[in-house]
Coordinates of C-alpha atoms and ligand atoms in Angstrom, one line a residue:
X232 CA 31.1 -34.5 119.6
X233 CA 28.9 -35.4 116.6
X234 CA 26.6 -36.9 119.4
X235 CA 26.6 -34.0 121.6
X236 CA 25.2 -31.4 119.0
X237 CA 22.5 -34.2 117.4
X238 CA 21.4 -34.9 120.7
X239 CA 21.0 -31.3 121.9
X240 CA 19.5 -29.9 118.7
X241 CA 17.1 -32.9 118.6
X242 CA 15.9 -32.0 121.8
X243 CA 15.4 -28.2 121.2
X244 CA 13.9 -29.2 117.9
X245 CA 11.0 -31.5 119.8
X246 CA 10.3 -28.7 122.3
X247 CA 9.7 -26.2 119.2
X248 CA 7.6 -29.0 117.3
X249 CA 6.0 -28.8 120.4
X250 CA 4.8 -25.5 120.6
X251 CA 4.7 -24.4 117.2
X252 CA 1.5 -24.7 115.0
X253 CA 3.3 -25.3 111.9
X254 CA 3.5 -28.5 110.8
X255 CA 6.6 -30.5 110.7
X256 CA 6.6 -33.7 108.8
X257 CA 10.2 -35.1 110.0
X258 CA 10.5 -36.1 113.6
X259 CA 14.4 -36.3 112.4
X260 CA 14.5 -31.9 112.3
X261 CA 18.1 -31.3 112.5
X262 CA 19.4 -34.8 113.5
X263 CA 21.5 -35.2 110.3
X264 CA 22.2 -39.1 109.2
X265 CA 25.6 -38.4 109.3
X266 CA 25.3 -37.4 112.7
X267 CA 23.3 -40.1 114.3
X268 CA 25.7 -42.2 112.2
X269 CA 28.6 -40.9 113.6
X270 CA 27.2 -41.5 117.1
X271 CA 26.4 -45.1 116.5
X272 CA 29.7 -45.5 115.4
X273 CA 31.6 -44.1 118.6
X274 CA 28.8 -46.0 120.6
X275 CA 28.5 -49.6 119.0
X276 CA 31.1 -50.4 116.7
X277 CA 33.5 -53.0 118.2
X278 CA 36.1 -52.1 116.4
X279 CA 36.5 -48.4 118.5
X280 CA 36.4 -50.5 121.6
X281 CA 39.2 -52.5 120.5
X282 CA 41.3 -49.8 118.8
X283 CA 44.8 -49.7 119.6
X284 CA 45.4 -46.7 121.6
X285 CA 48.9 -44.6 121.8
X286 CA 49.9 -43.6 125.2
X287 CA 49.6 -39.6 124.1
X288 CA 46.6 -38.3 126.3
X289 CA 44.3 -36.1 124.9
X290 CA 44.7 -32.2 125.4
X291 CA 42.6 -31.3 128.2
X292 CA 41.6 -27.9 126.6
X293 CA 40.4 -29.9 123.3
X294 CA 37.7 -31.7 125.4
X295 CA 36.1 -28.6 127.0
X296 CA 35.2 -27.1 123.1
X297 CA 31.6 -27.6 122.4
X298 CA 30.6 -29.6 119.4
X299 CA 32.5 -28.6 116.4
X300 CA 33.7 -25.3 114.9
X301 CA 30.2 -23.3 114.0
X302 CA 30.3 -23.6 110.2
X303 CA 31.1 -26.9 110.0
X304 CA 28.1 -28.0 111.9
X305 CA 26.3 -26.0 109.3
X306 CA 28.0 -27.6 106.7
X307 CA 27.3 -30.9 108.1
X308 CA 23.6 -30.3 108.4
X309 CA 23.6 -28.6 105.4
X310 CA 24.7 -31.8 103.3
X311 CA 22.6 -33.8 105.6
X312 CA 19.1 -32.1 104.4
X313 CA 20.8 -32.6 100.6
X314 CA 20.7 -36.4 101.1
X315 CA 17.1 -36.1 102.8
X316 CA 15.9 -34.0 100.0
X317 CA 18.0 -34.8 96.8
X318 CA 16.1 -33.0 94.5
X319 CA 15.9 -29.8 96.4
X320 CA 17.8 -26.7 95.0
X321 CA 19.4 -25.7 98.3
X322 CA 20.5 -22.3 99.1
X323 CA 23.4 -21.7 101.4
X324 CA 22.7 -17.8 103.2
X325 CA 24.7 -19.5 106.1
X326 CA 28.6 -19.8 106.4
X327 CA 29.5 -16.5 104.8
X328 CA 31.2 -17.3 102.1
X329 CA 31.3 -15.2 98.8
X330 CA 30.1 -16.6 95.9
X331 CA 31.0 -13.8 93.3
X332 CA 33.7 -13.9 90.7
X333 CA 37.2 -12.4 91.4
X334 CA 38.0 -9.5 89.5
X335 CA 39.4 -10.1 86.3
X336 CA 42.2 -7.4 87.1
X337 CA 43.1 -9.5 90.1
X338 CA 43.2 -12.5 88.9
X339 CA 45.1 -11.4 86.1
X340 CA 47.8 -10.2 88.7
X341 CA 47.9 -13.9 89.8
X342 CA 47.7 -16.0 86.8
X343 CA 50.9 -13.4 85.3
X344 CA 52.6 -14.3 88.8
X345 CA 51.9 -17.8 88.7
X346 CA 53.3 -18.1 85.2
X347 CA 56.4 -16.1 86.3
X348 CA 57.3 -19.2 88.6
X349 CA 58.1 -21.5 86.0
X350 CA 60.8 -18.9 84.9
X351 CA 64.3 -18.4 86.3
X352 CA 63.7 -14.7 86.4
X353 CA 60.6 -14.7 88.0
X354 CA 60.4 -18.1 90.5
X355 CA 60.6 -16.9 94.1
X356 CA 60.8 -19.7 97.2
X357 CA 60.3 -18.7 100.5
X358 CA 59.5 -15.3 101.0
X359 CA 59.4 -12.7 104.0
X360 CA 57.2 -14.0 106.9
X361 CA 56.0 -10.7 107.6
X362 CA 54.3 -10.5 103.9
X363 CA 56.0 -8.8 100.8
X364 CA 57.3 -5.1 101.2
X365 CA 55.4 -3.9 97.9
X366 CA 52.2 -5.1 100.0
X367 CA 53.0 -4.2 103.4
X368 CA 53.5 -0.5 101.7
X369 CA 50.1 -0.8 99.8
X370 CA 48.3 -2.1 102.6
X371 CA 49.7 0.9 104.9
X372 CA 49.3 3.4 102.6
X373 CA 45.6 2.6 101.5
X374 CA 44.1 1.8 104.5
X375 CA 46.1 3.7 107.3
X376 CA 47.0 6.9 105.5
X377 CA 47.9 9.6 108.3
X378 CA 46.9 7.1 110.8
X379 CA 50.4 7.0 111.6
X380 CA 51.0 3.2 110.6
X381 CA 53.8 2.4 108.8
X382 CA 54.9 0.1 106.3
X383 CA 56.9 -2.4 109.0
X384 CA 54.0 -2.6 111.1
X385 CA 51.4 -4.8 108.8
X386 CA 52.4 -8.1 109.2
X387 CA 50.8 -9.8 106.0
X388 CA 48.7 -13.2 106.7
X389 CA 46.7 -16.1 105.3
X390 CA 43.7 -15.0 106.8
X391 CA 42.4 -13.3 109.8
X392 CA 41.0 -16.4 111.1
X393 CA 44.8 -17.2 111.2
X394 CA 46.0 -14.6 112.7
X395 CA 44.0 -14.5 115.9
X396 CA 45.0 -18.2 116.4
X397 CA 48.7 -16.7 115.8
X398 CA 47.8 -13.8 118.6
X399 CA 46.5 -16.0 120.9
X400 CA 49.7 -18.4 121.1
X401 CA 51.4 -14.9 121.4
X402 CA 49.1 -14.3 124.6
X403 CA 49.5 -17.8 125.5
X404 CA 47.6 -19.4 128.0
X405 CA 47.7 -17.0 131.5
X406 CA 45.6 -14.4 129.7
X407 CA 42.2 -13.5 130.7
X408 CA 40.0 -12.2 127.7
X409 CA 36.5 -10.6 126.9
X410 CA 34.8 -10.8 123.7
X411 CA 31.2 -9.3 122.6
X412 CA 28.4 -12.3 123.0
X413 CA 27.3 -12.7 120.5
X414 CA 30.2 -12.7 118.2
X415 CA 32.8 -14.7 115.4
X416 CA 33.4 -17.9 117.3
X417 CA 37.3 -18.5 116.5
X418 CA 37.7 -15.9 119.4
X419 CA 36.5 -18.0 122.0
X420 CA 37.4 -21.4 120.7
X421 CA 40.7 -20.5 120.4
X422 CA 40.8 -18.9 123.8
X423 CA 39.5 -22.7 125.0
X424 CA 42.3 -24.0 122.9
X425 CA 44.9 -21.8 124.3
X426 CA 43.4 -22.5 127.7
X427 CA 43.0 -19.3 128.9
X428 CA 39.3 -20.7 129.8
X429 CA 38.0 -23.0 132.0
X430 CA 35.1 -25.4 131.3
X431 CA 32.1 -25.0 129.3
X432 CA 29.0 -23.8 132.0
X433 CA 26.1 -25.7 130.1
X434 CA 23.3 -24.1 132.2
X435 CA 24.9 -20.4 130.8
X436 CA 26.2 -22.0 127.3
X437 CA 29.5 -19.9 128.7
X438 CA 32.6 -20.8 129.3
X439 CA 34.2 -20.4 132.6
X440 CA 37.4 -17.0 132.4
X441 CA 35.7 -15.7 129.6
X442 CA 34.1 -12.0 129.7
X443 CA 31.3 -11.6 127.6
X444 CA 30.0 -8.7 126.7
X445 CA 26.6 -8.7 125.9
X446 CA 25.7 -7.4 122.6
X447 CA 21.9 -6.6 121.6
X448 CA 19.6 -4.1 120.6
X449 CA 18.7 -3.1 124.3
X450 CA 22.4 -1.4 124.3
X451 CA 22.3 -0.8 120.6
X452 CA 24.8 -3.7 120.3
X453 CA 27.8 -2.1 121.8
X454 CA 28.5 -3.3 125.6
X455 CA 27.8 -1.3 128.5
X456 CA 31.2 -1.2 129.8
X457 CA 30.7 0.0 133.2
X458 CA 30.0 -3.6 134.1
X459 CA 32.6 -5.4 132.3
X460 CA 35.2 -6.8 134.1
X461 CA 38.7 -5.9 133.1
X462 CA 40.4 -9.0 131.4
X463 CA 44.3 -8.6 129.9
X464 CA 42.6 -8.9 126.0
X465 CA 39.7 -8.0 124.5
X466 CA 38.3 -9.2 121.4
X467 CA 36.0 -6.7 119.5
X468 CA 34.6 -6.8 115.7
X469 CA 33.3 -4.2 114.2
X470 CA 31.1 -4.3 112.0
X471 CA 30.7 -7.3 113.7
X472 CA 29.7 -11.0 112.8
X473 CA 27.1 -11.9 113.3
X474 CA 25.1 -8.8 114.5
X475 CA 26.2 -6.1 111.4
X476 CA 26.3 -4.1 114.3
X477 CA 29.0 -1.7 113.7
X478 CA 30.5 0.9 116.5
X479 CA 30.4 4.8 116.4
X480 CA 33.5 6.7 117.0
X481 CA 32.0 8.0 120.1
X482 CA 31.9 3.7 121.0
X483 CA 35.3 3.0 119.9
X484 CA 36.8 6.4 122.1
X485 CA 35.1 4.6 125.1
X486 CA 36.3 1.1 124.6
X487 CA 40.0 2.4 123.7
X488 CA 39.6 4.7 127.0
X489 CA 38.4 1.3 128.6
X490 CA 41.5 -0.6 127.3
X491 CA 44.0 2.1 128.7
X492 CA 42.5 2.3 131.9
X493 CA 42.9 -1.4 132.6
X494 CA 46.1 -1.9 130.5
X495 CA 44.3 -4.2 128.4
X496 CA 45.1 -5.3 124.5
X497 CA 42.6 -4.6 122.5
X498 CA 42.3 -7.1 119.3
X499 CA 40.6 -5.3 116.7
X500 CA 38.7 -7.2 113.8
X501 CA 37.9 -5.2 111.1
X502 CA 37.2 -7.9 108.4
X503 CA 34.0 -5.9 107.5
X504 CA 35.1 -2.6 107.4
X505 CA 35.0 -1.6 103.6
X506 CA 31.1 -2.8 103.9
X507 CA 31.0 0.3 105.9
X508 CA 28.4 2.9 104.7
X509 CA 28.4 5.9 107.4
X510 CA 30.8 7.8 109.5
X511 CA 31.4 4.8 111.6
X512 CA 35.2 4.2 111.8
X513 CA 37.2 2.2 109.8
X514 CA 40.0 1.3 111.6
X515 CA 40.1 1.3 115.2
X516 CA 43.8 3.4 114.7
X517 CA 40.8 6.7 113.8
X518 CA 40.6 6.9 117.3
X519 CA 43.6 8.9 119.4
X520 CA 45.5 6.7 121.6
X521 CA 44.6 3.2 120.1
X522 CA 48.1 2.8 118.6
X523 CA 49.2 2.1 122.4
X524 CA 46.7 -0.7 122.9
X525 CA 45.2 -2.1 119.9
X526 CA 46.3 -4.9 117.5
X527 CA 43.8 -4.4 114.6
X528 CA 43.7 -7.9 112.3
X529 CA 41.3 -8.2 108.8
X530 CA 41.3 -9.7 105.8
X531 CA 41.4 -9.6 102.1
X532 CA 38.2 -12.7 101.9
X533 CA 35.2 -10.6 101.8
X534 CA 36.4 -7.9 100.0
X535 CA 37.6 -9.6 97.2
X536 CA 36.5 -13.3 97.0
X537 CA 39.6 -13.9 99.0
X538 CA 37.9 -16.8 101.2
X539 CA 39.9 -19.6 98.8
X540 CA 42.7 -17.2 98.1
X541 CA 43.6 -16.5 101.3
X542 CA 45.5 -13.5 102.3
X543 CA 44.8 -11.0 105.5
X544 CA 47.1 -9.0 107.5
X545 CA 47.2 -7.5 111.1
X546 CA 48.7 -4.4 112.4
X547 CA 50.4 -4.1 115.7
X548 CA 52.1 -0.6 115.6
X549 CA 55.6 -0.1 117.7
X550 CA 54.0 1.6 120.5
X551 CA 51.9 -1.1 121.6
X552 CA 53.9 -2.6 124.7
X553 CA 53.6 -5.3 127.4
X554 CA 53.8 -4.7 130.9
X555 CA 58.2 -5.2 131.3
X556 CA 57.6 -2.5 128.2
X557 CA 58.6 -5.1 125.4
X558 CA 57.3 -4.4 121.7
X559 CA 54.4 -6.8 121.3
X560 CA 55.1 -6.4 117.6
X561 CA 58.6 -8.0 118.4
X562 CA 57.2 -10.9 120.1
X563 CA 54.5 -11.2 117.2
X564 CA 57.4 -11.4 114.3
X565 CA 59.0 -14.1 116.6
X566 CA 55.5 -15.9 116.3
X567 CA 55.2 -15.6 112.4
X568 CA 58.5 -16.5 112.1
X569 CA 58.4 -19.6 114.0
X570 CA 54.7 -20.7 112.9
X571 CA 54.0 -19.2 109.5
X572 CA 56.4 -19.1 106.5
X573 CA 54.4 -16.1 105.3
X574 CA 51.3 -15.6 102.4
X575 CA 51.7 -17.6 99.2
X576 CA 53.3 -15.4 96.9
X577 CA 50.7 -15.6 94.3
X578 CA 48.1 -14.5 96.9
X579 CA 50.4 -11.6 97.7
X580 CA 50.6 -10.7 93.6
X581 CA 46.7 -10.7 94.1
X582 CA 46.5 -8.4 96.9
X583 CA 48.9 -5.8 95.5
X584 CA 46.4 -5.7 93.0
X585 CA 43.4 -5.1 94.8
X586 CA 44.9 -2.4 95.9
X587 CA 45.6 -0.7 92.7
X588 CA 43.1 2.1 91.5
X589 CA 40.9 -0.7 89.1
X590 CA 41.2 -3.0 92.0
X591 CA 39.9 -1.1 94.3
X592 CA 37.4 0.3 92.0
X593 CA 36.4 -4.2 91.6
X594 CA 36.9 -4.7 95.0
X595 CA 34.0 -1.6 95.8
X596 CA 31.6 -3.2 93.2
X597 CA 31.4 -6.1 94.2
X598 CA 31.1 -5.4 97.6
X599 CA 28.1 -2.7 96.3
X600 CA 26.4 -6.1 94.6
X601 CA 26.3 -7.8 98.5
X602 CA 25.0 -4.6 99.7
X603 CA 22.4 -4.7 97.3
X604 CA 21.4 -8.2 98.4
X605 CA 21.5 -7.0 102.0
X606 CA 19.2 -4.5 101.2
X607 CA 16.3 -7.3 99.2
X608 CA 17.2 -9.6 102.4
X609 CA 16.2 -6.4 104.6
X610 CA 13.5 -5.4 103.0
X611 CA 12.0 -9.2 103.0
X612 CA 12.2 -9.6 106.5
X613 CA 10.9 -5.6 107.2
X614 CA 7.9 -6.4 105.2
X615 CA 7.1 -10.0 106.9
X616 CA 6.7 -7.5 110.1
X617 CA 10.4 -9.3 111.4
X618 CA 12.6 -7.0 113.7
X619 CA 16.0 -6.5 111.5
X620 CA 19.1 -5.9 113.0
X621 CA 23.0 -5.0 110.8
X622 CA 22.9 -5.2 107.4
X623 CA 23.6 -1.0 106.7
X624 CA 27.4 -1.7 107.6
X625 CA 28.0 -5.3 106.9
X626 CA 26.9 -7.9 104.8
X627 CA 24.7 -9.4 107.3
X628 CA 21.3 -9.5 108.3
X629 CA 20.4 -10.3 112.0
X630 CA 16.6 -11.1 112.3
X631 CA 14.8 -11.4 115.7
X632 CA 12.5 -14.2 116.2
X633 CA 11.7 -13.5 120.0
X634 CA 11.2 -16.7 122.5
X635 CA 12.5 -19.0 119.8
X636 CA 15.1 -21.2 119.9
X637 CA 17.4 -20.2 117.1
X638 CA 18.4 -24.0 116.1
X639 CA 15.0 -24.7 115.9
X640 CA 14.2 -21.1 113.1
X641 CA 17.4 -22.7 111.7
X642 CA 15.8 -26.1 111.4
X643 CA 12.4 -24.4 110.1
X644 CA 14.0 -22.2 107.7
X645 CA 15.9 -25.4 106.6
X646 CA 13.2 -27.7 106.4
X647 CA 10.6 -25.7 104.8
X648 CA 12.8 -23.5 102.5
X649 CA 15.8 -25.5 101.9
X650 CA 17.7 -22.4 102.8
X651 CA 20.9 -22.7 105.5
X652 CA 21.2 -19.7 107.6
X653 CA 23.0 -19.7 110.6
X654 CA 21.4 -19.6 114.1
X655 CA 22.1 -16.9 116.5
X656 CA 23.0 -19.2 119.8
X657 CA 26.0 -20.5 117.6
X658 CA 27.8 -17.3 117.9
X659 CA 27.5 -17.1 121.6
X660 CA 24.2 -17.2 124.2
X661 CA 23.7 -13.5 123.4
X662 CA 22.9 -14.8 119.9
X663 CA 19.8 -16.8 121.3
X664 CA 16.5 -16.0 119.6
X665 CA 18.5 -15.0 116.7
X666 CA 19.3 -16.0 112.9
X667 CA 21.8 -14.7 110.7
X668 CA 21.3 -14.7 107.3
X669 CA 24.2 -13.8 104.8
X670 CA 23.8 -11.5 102.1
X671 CA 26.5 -13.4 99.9
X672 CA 24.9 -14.9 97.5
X673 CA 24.1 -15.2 93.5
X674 CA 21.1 -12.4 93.0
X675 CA 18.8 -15.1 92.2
X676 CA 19.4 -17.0 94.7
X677 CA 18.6 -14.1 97.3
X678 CA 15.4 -13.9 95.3
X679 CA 14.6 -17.2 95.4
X680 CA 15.1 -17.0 99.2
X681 CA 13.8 -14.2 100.0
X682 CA 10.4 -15.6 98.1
X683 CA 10.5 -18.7 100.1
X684 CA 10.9 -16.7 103.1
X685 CA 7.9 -14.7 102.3
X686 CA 6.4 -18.2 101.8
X687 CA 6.9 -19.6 104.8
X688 CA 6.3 -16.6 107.2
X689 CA 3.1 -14.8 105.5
Ligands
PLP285 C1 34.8 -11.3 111.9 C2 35.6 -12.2 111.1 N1 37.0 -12.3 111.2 C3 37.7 -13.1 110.5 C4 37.2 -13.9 109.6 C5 38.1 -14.9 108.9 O1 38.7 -14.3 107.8 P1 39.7 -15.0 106.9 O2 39.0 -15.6 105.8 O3 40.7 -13.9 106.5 O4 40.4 -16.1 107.7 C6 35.8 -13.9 109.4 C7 35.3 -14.8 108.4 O5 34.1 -15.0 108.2 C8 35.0 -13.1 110.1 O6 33.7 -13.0 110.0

């Protein structure tokens, strides 16, 4: 796989040095060491050759993912460029993950129930699967009040990211889904996984069963649904990842119309939605009638620094049926049941505080910090003369470089700046000709960046 992804971003990366004007001093752009060492490894070593080998064959649905997961390729070249350039002072705009302290009050919360478990009074084991009922209250109460979710239908997670792996094995593999291109690639990797797909169309970069629904600014990033096909589950984000791109409540009554009238499932991600600055909805269950076809997952990482802590939940209310008319909840608590053992409980302690009134009072400013980064990251690319897509509603920034490879920007941006972003192609061939930069980030650091950005493209 390694070889794959340094062979096809080396090539890219020629045909840019070919055409660009700049002037790029490695011919290695984007070919890591690692990388080409991991190829000559698989290729040469005579060791592989002579490897024992068990009789177990591989899972056919493993070989048709492409490359590896998005962020560890990022990761990968990230540490690469370290080694090339050891003395650089690297800045990483590109996986999305928050960099600011936890909130003392939350933290707090965890250390006290931490402590409590070397107590007999206060050491708990195994917990509820479905999350603790002090949360699942909380959670209900502060994020679905008078949306007519209750306390029983918040199933409480590790992460979202783990929960749409958990929905897909409760699709299993006869499904057909849809998901907006470009958008967060655990979607459609675990669709591959689940194999609900077919193979991998190179000549696209699609893969075969999947329907996706193009995403840019020519619709205003929300897809014209009269030409989608119907599929039994669609995957929708909002504010989405990596576009910031988040959906009116005139959008969301359309695609919840759209899900009724093909009896589809409608997986709602709403990791983003506290970054949410207009009237755009919140939760998908604003709109009338989603609570008969929408699951609606999201997440405790970017609100509160939860991306180490992990804790998310998702929220399938009682009226959301299958075809034979059986709860999908019911068939989801079988699921967590069986393949989760339920949040730590020290997560869980944390949670129930970010929901109290000073936690969600931390939680708001440091989410109002990364919206002041988006804003400098906004302005920077605005005043280089850039078209600028998201960043109002999310904490991400979604800059147009037209008739450019996006692995190549990524390699440019890389090379000259020593700042990781994430290209636009990696989300999905509707991200081509994109980059995402991420607003989470030390404030000096977006500084810093944003000056080298201005370096590089005055
Ligand atoms: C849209 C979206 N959903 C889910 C996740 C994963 O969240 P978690 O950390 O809760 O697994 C992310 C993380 O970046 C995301 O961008």
């Amino acid at each position: 796989m390694a070889m794959q992804m340094s062979v096809s971003i080396s090539s890219s990366s020629s045909a840019f040095l070919n055409q660009s004007s700049l002037t790029f001093r490695s011919e290695r752009v984007g070919v890591p060491p690692k990388a080409s060492g991991a190829c000559k490894c698989v290729a040469t070593e005579p060791a592989e050759k002579t490897a024992f080998t068990t009789k177990v064959s591989r899972n056919a649905n493993m070989g048709k993912l492409q490359a590896g997961y998005l962020f560890p390729e990022i990761a990968r070249k990230r540490n690469a460029h370290m080694l090339k350039y050891p003395d650089a002072k690297v800045i990483s705009l590109g996986i999305g993950d928050t960099t600011e302290p936890i909130p003392e009050v939350i933290t707090s919360a965890m250390a006290n129930r931490s402590y409590a478990l070397s107590t007999l009074e206060g050491y708990s084991g195994y917990g509820a699967e479905q999350g603790e009922k002090a949360l699942r209250t909380a959670i209900a109460a502060t994020f679905y009040a008078d949306l007519g979710i209750e306390e029983d239908d918040v199933f409480v997670s590790d992460g979202a990211k783990c929960d749409i792996s958990r929905l897909q094995v409760l699709f299993g593999s006869d499904v057909s889904m849809a998901c907006q291109d470009p958008s967060y690639p655990a979607y459609v990797d675990s669709s591959v996984i689940m194999g609900q797909t077919g193979q991998f169309s190179s000549d696209v970069g699609k893969y075969q069963n999947i329907e996706y629904m193009r995403c840019s600014p020519e619709n205003g990033f929300f897809p014209d649904l009269s030409s989608v096909a119907r599929t039994d589950v669609i995957f929708f984000c909002s504010p989405n990842n990596p576009t910031g791109a988040s959906a009116s409540r005139d959008q969301l009554k359309q695609l919840v119309q759209f899900a009724k009238d093909n009896g589809s499932i409608l997986v709602y991600d709403s990791a983003y939605a506290k970054y949410i600055t207009d009237d755009s909805p919140k939760s998908i269950f604003e709109i009338p009638g989603a609570h008969e076809v929408a699951i609606e997952t999201t997440s405790f990482s970017k609100y509160a620094g939860f991306t180490g802590v992990r804790l998310g939940w998702t929220v399938i209310p009682k009226q959301l049926l299958f075809s034979d008319g059986f709860p999908v909840a019911k068939d989801f608590n079988r699921i967590v049941c069986t393949c989760f053992n339920g949040a730590s409980n020290i997560s869980q302690a944390g949670g129930l505080a970010c929901l109290s009134p000073e936690g969600l009072k931390a939680m708001g400013d440091v989410i109002g910090f990364y919206k002041e980064n988006t804003n400098i990251i906004v302005d920077t690319f605005n005043s280089l003369g850039f078209k600028v897509y998201g960043g109002k509603n999310a904490p991400y920034v979604w800059v147009h470089f037209p008739g450019r490879s996006s692995w190549d920007v990524f390699a440019e941006i890389l090379e000259k700046t020593h700042v990781v972003t994430t290209p636009g192609s990696g989300f999905g061939p509707g991200g081509e000709g994109f980059v995402r930069v991420s607003a989470f980030g030390h404030r000096e650091n977006i500084i810093e960046a944003c000056r080298r950005f201005k370096e590089l493209y005055n």
